[in-house]
XYZ file of C-alpha atoms in Angstrom:
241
model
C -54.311 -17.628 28.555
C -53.759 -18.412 24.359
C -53.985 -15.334 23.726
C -50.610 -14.162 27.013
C -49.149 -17.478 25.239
C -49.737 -16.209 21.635
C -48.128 -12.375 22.928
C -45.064 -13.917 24.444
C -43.823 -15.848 21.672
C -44.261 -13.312 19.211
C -42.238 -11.243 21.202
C -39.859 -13.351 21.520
C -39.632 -13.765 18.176
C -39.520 -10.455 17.984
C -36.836 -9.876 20.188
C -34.575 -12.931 18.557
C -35.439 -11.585 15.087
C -34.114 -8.013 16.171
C -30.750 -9.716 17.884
C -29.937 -11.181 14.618
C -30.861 -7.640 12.577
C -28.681 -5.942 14.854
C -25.544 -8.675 14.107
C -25.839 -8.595 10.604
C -25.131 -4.883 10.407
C -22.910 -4.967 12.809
C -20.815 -7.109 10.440
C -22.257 -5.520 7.276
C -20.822 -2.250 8.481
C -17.497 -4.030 8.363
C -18.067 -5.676 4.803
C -16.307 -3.714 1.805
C -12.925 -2.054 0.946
C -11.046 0.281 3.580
C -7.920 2.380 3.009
C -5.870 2.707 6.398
C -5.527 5.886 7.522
C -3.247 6.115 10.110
C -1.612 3.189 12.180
C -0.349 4.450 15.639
C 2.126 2.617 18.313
C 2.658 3.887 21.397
C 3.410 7.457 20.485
C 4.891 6.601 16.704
C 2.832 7.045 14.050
C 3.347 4.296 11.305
C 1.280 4.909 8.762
C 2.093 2.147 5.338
C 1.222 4.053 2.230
C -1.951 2.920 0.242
C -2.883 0.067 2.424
C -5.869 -0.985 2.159
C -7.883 -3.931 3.033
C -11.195 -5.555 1.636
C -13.400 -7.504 3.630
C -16.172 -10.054 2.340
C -19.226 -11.400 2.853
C -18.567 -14.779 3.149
C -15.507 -14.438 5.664
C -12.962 -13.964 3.511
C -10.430 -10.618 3.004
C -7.930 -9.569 0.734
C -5.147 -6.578 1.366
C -2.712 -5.219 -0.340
C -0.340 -1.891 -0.775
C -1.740 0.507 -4.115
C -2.319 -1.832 -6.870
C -0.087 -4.869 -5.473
C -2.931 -7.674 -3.353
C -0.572 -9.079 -1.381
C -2.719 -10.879 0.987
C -5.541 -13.297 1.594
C -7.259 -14.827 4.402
C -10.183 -14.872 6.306
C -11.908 -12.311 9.228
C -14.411 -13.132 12.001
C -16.135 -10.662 14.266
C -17.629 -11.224 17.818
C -21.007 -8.844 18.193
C -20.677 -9.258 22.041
C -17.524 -8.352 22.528
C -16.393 -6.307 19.199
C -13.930 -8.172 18.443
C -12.374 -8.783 15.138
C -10.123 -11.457 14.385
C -8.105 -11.370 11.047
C -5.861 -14.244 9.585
C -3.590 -14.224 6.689
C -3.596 -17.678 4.508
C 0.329 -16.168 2.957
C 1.458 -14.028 6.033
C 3.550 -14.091 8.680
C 1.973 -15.262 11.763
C 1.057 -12.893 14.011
C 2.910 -12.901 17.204
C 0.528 -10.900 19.080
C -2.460 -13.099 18.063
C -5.070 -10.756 19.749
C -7.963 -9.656 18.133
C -8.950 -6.073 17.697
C -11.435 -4.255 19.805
C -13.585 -2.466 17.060
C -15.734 1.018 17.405
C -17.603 2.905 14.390
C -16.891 6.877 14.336
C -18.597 8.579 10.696
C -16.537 6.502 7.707
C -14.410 5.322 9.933
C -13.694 2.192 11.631
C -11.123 1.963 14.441
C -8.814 -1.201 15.801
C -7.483 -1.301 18.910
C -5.070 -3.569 21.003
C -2.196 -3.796 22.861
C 1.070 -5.189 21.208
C 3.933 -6.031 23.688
C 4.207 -2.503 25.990
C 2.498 -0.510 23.314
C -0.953 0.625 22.889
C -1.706 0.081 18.987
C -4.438 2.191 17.435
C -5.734 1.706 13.589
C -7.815 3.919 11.707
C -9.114 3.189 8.673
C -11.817 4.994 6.252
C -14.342 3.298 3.475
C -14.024 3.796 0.029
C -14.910 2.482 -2.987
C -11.802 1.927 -5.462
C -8.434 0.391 -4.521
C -5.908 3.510 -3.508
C -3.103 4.379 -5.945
C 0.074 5.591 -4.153
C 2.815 7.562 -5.618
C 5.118 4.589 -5.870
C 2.439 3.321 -8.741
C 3.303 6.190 -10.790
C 6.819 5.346 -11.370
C 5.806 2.706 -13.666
C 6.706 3.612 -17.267
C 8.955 5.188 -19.479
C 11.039 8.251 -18.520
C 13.045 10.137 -20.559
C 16.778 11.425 -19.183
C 16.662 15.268 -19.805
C 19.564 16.283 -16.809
C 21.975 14.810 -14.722
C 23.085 17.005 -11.837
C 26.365 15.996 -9.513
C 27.861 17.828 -6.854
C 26.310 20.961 -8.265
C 26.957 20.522 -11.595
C 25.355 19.617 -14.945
C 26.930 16.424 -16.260
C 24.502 15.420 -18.861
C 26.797 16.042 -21.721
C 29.203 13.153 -20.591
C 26.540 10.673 -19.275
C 24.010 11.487 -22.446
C 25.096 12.792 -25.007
C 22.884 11.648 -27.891
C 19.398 13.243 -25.376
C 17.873 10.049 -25.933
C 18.775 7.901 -22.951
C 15.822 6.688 -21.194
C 14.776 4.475 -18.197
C 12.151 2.053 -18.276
C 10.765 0.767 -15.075
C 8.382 -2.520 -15.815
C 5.685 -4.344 -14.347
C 7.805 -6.988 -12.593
C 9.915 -4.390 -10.369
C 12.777 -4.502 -12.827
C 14.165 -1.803 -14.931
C 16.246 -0.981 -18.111
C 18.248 1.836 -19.030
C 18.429 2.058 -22.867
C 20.981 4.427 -25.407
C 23.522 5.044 -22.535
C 27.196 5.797 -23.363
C 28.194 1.726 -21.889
C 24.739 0.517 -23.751
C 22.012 -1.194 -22.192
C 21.632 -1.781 -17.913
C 19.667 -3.779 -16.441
C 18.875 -4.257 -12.731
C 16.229 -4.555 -10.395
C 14.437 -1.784 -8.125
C 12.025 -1.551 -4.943
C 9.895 1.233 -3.377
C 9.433 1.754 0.063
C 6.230 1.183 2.114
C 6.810 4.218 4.432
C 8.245 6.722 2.267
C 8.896 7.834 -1.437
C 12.005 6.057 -1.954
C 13.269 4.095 -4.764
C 16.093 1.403 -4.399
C 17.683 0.218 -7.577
C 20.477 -2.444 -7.778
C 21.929 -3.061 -11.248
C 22.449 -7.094 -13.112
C 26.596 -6.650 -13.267
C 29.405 -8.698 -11.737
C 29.720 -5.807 -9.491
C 26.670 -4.748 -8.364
C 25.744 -0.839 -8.119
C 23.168 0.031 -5.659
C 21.726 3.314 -5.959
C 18.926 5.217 -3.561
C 16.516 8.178 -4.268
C 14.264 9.808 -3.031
C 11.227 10.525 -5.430
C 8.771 13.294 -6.173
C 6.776 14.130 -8.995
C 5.871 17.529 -11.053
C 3.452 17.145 -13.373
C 4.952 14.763 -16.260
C 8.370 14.984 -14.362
C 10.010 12.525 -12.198
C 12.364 14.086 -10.309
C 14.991 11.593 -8.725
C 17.703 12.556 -5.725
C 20.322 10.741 -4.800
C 20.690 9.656 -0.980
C 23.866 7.846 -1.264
C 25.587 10.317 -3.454
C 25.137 13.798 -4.544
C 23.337 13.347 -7.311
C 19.867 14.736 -9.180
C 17.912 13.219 -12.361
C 14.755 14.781 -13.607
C 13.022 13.290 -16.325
C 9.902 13.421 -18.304
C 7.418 10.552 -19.063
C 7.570 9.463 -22.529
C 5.267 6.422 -24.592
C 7.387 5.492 -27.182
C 11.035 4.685 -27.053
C 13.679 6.591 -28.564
C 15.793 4.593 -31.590
């Protein structure tokens, strides 16, 4: 009879002990840094570029967009049911407030859950650094080398010394050095969605201007989509006197 009693509870044990094992890589497996891959909505797909969200040990997660965090909060995640529950500290609240029904597939991890009328799937793939995105690469110096509008090379007029430049900081504002009127400063933004800059100049009449952006090799090419207008430039470390 000790010895049934003695068999039962260590397989109990057992059995508890495994339970546990099993949780704790269940949630393991959702510990680390994850790039989303695709976001889908119904039958749009609405993919942000270079999100990416990190998820730690002690309940906590950070995400951001490339090299911007701009995020924190916490994450829980039901074993039972496979449900994960994320909360931004700095976010909007969500309106939804349902948690995500979670499944494994390779490097992957997929959300699901319904939003409103819409089915809303979310992909998203391991990695181990923080994604860049092409918006990240604007950052810098840039030399003006031409100035296309309507079809036609205007550089002459607009820089005539070959030494204007655009600077585009840190803090999402920008200067525009050895121009004909001198020195412009504004602000600019990029888009989540696509390669778009938007660029609104410091002046008592302020100039918005729109491109689209796309790079070849140390070249930023720049085209206008509120005017017919094209810039390419070349990246430069050292500004021009």
């Amino acid at each position: 009879m000790n010895n049934l009693r003695i068999g039962l509870l260590i397989l109990v044990t057992f059995l508890l002990t495994s339970c546990k094992n099993e949780q704790t890589q269940k949630e393991n497996a959702i510990l680390g840094l994850w790039v989303v891959k695709k976001v889908k909505m119904g039958d749009q797909e609405m993919t942000p570029i270079a999100r990416w969200m990190k998820f730690n040990a002690d309940s906590t997660q950070t995400s951001g967009n490339g090299w911007l965090q701009h995020s924190v909060g916490s994450w829980s995640y039901k074993i039972d049911s496979k449900l994960l529950k994320v909360e931004n500290f700095n976010g909007v609240v969500d309106e939804f407030n349902d948690p995500f029904k979670v499944n494994f597939s390779n490097k992957n991890m997929i959300w699901k859950r319904k939003e409103g009328d819409f089915d809303v799937t979310i992909t998203l793939e391991k990695i181990i650094e923080i994604p860049t995105s092409e918006a990240n690469k604007l950052y810098g110096l840039w030399k003006l080398d031409t100035i296309f509008e309507n079809g036609k090379e205007i550089s002459d007029s607009l820089n005539p010394s070959k030494k204007a430049m655009l600077f585009l900081r840190w803090d999402n504002t920008y200067e525009l050095r050895n121009y004909p009127r001198g020195e412009l400063y504004g602000i600019f933004k990029t888009h989540a969605h696509m390669h778009q800059i938007d660029m609104v100049s410091y002046s008592k009449i302020p100039k918005f201007q729109f491109y689209e952006f796309k790079f070849d090799g140390n070249n930023l090419l720049l085209n206008s989509t509120n005017s017919d207008k094209q810039l390419k430039l070349s990246r430069i470390h050292q500004f021009l006197q």
